[in-house]
Short mmCIF file of C-alpha atoms in Angstrom, two decimals:
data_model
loop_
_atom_site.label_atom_id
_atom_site.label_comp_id
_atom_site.label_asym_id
_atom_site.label_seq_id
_atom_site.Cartn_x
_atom_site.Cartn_y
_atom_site.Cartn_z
CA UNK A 1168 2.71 32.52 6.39
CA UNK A 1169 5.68 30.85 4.50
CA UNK A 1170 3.91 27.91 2.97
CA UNK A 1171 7.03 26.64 1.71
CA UNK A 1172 7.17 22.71 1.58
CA UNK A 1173 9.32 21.65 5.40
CA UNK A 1174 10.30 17.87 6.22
CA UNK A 1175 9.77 19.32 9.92
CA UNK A 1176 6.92 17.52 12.10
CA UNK A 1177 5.51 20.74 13.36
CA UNK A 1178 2.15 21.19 13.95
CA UNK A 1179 0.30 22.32 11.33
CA UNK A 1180 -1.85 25.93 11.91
CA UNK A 1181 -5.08 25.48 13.65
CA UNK A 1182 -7.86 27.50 11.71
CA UNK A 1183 -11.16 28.72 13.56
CA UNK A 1184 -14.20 27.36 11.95
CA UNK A 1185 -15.02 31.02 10.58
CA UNK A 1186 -11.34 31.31 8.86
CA UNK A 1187 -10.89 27.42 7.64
CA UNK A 1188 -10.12 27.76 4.26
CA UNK A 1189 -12.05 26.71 1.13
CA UNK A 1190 -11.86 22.66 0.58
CA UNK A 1191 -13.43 20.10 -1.61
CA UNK A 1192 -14.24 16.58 -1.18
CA UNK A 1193 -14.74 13.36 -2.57
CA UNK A 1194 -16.20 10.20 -3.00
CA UNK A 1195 -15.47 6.56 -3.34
CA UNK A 1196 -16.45 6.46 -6.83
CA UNK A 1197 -14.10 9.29 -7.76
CA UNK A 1198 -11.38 7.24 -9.65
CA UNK A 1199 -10.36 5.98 -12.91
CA UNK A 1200 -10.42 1.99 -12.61
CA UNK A 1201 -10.38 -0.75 -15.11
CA UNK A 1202 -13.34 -2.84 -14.96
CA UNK A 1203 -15.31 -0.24 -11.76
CA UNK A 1204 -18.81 -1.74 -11.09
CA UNK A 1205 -19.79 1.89 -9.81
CA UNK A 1206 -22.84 2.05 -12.60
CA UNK A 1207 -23.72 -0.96 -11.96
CA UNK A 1208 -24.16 -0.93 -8.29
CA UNK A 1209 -28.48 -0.61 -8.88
CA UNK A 1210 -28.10 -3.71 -10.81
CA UNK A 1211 -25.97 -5.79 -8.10
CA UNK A 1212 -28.08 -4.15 -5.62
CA UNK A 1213 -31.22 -5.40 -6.65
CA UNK A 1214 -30.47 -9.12 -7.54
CA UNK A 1215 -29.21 -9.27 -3.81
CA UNK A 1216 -31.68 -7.85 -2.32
CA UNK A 1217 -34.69 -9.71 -4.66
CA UNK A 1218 -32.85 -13.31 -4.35
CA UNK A 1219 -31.32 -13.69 -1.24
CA UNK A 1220 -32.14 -13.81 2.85
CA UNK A 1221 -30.62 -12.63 5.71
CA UNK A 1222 -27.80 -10.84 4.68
CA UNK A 1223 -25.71 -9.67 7.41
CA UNK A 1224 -22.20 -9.87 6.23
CA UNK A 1225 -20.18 -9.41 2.19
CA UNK A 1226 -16.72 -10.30 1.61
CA UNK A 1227 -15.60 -8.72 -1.49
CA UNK A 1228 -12.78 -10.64 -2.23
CA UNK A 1229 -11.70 -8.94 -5.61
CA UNK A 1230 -12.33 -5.45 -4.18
CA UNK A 1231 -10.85 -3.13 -6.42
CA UNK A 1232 -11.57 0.64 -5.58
CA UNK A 1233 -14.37 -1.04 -3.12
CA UNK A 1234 -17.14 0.71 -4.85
CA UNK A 1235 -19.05 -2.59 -4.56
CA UNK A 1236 -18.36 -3.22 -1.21
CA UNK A 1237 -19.57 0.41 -0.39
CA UNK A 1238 -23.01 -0.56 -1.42
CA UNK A 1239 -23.64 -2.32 1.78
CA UNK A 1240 -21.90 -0.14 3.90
CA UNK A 1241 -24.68 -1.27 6.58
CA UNK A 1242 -23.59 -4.73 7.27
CA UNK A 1243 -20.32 -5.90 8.40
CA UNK A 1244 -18.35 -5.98 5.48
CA UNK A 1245 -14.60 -7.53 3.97
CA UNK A 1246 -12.56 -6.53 1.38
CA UNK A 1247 -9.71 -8.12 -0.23
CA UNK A 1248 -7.39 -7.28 -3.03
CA UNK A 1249 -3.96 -7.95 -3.63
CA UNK A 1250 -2.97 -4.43 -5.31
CA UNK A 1251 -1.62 -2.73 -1.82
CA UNK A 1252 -2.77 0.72 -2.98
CA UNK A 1253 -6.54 -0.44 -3.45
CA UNK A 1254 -6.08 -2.34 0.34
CA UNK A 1255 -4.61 1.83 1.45
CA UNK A 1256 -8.20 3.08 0.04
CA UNK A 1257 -10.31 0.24 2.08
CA UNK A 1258 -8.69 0.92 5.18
CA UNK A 1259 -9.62 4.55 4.66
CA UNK A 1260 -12.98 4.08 3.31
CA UNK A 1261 -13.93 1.15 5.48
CA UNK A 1262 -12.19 0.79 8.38
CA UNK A 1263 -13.70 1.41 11.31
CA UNK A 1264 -10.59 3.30 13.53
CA UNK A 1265 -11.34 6.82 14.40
CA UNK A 1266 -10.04 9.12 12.87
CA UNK A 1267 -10.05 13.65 13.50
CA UNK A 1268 -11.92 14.52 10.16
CA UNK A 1269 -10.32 18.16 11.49
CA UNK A 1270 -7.02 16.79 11.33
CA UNK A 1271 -7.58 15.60 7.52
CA UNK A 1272 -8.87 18.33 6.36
CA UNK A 1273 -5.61 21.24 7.76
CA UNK A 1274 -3.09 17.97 6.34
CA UNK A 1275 -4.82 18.49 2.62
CA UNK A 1276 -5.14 22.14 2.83
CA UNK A 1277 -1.25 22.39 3.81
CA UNK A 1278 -0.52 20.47 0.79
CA UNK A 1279 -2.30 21.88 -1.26
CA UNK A 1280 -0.29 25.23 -0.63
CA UNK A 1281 3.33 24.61 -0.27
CA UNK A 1282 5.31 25.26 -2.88
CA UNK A 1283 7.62 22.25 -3.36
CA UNK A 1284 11.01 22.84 -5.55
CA UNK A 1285 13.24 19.05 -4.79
CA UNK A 1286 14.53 16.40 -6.56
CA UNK A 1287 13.26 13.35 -4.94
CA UNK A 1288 12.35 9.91 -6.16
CA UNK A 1289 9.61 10.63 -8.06
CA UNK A 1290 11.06 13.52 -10.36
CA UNK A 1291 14.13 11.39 -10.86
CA UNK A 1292 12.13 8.74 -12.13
CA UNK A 1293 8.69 10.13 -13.67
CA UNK A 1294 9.23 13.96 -14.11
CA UNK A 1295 7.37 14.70 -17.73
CA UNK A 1296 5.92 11.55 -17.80
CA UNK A 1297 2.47 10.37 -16.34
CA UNK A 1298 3.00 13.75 -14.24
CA UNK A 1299 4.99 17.50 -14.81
CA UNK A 1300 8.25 17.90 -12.94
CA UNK A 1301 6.68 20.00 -10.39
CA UNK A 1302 4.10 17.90 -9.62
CA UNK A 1303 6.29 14.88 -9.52
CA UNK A 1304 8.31 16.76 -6.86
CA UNK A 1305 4.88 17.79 -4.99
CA UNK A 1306 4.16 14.20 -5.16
CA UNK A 1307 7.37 13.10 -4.00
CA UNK A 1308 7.28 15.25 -0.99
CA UNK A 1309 3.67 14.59 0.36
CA UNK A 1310 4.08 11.35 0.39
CA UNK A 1311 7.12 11.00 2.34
CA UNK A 1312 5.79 13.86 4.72
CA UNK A 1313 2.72 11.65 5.41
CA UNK A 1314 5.03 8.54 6.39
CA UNK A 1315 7.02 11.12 8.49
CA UNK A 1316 4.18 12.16 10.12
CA UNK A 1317 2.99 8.53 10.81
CA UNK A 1318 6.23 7.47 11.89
CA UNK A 1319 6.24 10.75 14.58
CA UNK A 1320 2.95 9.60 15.97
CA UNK A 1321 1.22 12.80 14.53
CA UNK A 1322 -1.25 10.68 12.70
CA UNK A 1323 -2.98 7.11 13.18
CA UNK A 1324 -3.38 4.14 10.83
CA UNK A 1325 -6.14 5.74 9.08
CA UNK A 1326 -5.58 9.04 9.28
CA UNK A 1327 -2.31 7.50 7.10
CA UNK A 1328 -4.42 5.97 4.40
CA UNK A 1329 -7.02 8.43 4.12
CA UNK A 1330 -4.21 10.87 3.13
CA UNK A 1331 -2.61 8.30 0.82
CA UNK A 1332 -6.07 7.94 -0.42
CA UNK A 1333 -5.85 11.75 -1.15
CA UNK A 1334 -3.28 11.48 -2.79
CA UNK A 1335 -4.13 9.22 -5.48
CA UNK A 1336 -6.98 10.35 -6.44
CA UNK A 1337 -5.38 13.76 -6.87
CA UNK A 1338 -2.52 11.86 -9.11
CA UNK A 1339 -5.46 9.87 -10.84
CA UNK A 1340 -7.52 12.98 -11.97
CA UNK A 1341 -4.46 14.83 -13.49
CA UNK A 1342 -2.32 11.95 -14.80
CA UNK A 1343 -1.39 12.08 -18.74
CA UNK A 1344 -3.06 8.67 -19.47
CA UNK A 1345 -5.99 6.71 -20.76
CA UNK A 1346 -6.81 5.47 -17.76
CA UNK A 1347 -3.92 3.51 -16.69
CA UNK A 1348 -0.26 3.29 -16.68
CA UNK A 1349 0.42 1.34 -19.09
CA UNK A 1350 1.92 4.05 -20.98
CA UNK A 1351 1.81 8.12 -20.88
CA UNK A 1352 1.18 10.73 -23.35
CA UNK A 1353 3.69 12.61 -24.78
CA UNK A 1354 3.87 15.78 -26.59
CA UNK A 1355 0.91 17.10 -23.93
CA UNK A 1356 0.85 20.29 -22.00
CA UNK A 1357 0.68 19.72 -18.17
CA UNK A 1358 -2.41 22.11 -17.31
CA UNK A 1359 -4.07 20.69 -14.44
CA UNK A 1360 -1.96 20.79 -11.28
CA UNK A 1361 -1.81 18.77 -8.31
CA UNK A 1362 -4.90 19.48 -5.86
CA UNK A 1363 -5.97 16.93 -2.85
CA UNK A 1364 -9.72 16.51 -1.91
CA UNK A 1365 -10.73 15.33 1.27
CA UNK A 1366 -12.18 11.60 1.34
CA UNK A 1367 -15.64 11.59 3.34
CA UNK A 1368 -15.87 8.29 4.90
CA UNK A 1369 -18.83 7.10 6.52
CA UNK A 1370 -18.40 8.21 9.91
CA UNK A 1371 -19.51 4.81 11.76
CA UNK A 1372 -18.32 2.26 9.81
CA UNK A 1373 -19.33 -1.96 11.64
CA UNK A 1374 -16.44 -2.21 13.91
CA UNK A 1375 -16.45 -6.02 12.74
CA UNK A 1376 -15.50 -4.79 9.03
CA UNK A 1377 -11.82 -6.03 7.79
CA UNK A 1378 -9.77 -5.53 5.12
CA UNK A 1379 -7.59 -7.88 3.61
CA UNK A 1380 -3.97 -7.91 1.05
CA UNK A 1381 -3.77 -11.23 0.38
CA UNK A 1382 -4.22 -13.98 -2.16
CA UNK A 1383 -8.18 -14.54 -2.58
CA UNK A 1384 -7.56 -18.36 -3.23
CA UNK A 1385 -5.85 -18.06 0.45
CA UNK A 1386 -8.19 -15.68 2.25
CA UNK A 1387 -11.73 -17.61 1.53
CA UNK A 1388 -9.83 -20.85 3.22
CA UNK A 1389 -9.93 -18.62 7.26
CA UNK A 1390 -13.37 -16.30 6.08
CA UNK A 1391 -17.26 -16.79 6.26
CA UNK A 1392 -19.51 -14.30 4.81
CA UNK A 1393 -22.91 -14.41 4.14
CA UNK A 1394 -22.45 -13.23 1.19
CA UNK A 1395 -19.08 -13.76 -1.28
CA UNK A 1396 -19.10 -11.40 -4.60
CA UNK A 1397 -16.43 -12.14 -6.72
CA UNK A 1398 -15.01 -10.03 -9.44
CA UNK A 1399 -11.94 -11.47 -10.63
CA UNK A 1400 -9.74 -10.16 -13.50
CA UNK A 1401 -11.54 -10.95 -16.92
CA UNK A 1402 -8.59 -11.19 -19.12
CA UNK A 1403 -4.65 -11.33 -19.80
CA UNK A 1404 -4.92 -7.50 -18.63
CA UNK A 1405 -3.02 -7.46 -15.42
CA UNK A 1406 -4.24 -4.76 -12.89
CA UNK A 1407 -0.06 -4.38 -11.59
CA UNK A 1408 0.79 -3.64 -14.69
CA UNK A 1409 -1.92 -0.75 -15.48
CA UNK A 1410 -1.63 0.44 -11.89
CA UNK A 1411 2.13 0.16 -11.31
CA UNK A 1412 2.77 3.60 -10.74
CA UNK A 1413 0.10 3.99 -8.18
CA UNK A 1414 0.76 0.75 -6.45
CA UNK A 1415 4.90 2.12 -6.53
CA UNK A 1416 3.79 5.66 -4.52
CA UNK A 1417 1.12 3.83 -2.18
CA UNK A 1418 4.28 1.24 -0.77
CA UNK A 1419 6.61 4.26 -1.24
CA UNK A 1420 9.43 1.53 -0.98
CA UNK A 1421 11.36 3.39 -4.27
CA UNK A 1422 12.44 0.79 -6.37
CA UNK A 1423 14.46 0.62 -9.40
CA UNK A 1424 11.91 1.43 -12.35
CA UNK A 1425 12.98 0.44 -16.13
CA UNK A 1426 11.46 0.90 -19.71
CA UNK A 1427 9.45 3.39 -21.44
CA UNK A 1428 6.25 3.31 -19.17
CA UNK A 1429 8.75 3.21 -16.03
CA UNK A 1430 7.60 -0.06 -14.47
CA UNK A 1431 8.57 -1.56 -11.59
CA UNK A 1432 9.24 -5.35 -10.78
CA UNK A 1433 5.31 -6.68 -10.09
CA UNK A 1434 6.41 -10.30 -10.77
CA UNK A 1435 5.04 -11.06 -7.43
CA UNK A 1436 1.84 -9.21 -8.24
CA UNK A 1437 0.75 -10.89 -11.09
CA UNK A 1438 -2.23 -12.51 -10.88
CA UNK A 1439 -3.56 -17.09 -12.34
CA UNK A 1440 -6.52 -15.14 -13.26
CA UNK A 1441 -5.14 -13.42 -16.17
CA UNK A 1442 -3.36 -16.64 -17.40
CA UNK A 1443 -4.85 -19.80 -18.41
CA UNK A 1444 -4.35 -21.13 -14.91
CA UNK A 1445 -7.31 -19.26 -14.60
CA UNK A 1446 -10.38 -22.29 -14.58
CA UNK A 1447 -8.30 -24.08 -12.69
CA UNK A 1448 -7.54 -21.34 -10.13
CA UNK A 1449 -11.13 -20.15 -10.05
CA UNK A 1450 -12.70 -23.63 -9.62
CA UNK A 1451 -9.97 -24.18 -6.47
CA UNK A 1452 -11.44 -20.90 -5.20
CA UNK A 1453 -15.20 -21.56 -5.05
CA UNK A 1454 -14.65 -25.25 -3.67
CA UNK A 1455 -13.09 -23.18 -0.66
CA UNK A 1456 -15.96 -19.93 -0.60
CA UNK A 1457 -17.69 -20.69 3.09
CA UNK A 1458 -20.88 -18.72 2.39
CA UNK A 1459 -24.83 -19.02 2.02
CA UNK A 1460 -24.30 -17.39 -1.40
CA UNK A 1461 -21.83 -16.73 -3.89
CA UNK A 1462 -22.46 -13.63 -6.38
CA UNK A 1463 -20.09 -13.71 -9.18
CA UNK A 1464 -19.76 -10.89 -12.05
CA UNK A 1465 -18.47 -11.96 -15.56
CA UNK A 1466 -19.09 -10.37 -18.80
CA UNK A 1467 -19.82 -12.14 -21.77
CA UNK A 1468 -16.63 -10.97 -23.77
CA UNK A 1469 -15.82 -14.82 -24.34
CA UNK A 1470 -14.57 -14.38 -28.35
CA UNK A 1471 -15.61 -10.81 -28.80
CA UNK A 1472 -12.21 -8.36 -28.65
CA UNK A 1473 -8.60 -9.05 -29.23
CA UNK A 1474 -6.64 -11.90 -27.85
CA UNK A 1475 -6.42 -9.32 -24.71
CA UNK A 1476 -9.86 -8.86 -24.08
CA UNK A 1477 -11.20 -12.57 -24.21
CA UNK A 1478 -12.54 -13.72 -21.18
CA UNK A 1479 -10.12 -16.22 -19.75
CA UNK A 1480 -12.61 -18.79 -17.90
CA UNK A 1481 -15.62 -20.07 -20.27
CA UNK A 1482 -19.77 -20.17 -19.59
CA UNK A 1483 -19.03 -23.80 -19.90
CA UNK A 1484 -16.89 -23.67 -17.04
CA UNK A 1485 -18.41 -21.29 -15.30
CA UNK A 1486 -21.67 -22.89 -14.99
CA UNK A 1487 -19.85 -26.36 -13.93
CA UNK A 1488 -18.39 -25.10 -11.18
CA UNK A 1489 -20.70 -23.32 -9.83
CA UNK A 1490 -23.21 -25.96 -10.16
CA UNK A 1491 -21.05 -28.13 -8.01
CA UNK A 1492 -21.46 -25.32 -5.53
CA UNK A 1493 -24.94 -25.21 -5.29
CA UNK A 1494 -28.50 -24.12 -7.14
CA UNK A 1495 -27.39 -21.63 -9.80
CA UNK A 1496 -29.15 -18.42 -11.79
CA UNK A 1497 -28.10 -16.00 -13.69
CA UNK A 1498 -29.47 -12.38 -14.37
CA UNK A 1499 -27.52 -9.71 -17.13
CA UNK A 1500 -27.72 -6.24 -18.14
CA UNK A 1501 -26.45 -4.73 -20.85
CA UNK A 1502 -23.08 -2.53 -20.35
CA UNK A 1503 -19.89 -0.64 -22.03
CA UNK A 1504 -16.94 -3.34 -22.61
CA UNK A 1505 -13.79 -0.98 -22.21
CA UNK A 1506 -11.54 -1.07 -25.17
CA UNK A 1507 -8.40 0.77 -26.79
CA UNK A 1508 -10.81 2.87 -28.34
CA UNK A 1509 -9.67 0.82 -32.10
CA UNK A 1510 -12.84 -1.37 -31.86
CA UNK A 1511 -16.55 -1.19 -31.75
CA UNK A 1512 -18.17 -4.36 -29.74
CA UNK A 1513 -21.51 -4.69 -29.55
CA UNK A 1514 -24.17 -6.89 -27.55
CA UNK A 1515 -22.05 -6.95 -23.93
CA UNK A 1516 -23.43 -7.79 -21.33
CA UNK A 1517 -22.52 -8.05 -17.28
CA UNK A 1518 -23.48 -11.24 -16.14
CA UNK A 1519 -23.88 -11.59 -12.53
CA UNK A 1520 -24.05 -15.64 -11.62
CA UNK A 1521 -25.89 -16.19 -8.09
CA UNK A 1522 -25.43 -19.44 -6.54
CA UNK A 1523 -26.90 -20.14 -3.18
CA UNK A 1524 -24.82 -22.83 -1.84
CA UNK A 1525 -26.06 -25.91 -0.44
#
């Protein structure tokens, strides 16, 4: 079979169970993500279920890669997050639109054997960067192929995402980076190439559950949830800026890209929280939460890194607010404060502030 990389909309081969090729999967918690509450998912788990009643629905407003949200996969659930690439993985994760697992599964295995040889956005822009030529050209041509295939009808809304979702998680495990894209590596050898795993949803997701890519400030004004977790940015560390390049591929919209760590315009991305609007914006948010309780995670970085680091919003403030909510407690655990690797920072803790809301 010529496995050769073809803009056509053909079908793709049909395997018989016996001769489907070997595949591997993966998991919600597979990515790299500033700030993931993955490890502490027992901890969050545990003051909501000790402290609070009747919990049928969490927004997570601040969703991130969702791994929070995922944790009550049971109930009817909202997510929220103004990076469009982390609103591609809830729609694939959490959505509740069927979707041919089948289907999926022959789409990654295709693309993970074509041989792609193009210049196409992505290697005229980030070849030997973040990502090899070749790969960048692999890239390039998947995801255009999977908005072909959208556009031709040969996949549905999710099916879309879930591939998307593929796809960068595949760029996230072999990217030349600490992390983020804030800047690549140079001088390295490109060793690992590009290889998709299938996403495994949960296969009945609450056909109430929605996901949301707006402002949080805006969405909590038309939402109720019985329960709110909020997980706002902590510092001056804007999540467009580490996560341009991902948020560029997942809204494929190929614009101009400038400077060393080939950025593109996020002006409209950037986020009060990270500024020192950021009291201000957060107490504006919680006089608007419509919920029985509101969970909010903060870390006790106050004074503790650099100027980058510092938590932007104070205890002080913190406990004003949301005091004026409602009855207030707060529970900790001790945790690993991410860093540039320069400094050693000791005594952290993640602070999760429960306030059941009168």
């Amino acid at each position: 079979m010529d496995m050769t990389a073809s803009r056509i909309c053909d079908p793709l081969p049909i395997y018989n169970t016996v001769d489907i090729p070997v595949y591997k999967t993966t998991k919600i918690n597979n990515r790299r993500y500033l700030g993931n509450k993955y490890k502490l998912l027992p901890f969050i788990e545990r003051v909501v279920n000790e402290n609070t009643k009747n919990i049928n629905s969490v927004a997570d407003i601040f969703a991130g890669t969702g791994a929070v949200a995922s944790a009550f996969i049971d109930k009817k659930i909202i997510t929220n997050d103004t990076l469009y690439s982390n609103y591609i993985c809830h729609i694939a994760w959490f959505s509740s639109q069927s979707y041919s697992r089948e289907k999926i599964v022959r789409y990654v295995i295709y693309y993970n054997s074509i041989s792609v040889d193009e210049e196409n956005y992505m290697t005229e822009n980030f070849a030997d960067t973040y990502f090899s030529k070749k790969d960048c050209s692999k890239i390039g041509f998947i995801r255009q192929n999977i908005e072909d295939e959208f556009a031709a009808g040969n996949i549905n809304e999710r099916e879309r995402d879930i591939l998307i979702t593929s796809l960068l998680y595949a760029m996230d495990k072999i990217a030349k980076t600490c992390g983020h894209y804030d800047a690549y590596r140079k001088g390295v050898i490109f060793d690992k190439p590009l290889e998709l795993y299938v996403p495994i949803p949960q296969e009945c997701n609450n056909t109430d559950n929605k996901c949301y890519n707006i402002d949080a400030n805006e969405l909590v004004k038309s939402i109720y949830a019985d329960l709110v977790y909020i997980d706002p940015p902590y510092n001056s560390r804007q999540y467009c800026d580490a996560y341009h390049l991902i948020e560029n591929v997942a809204r494929w919209e190929k614009p101009v890209v400038k400077g060393v760590a080939k950025k593109m315009d996020r002006s409209q991305l950037k986020s009060d929280y990270c500024t020192q609007k950021a009291t201000e914006t957060f107490e504006n948010l919680i006089a608007n939460v419509n919920a029985k309780y509101i969970l909010l995670s903060y870390n006790n970085m106050a004074k503790k890194g650099n100027d980058r680091s510092n938590a932007k919003i104070s205890d002080e403030d913190i406990y004003r607010i949301l005091e004026q909510k409602g009855k207030l407690t707060v529970f900790s655990e001790d945790y690993k404060a991410f860093t540039t690797g320069k400094s050693s920072i000791d005594n952290n803790k993640e602070r999760l502030f429960l306030c059941k809301c009168r």
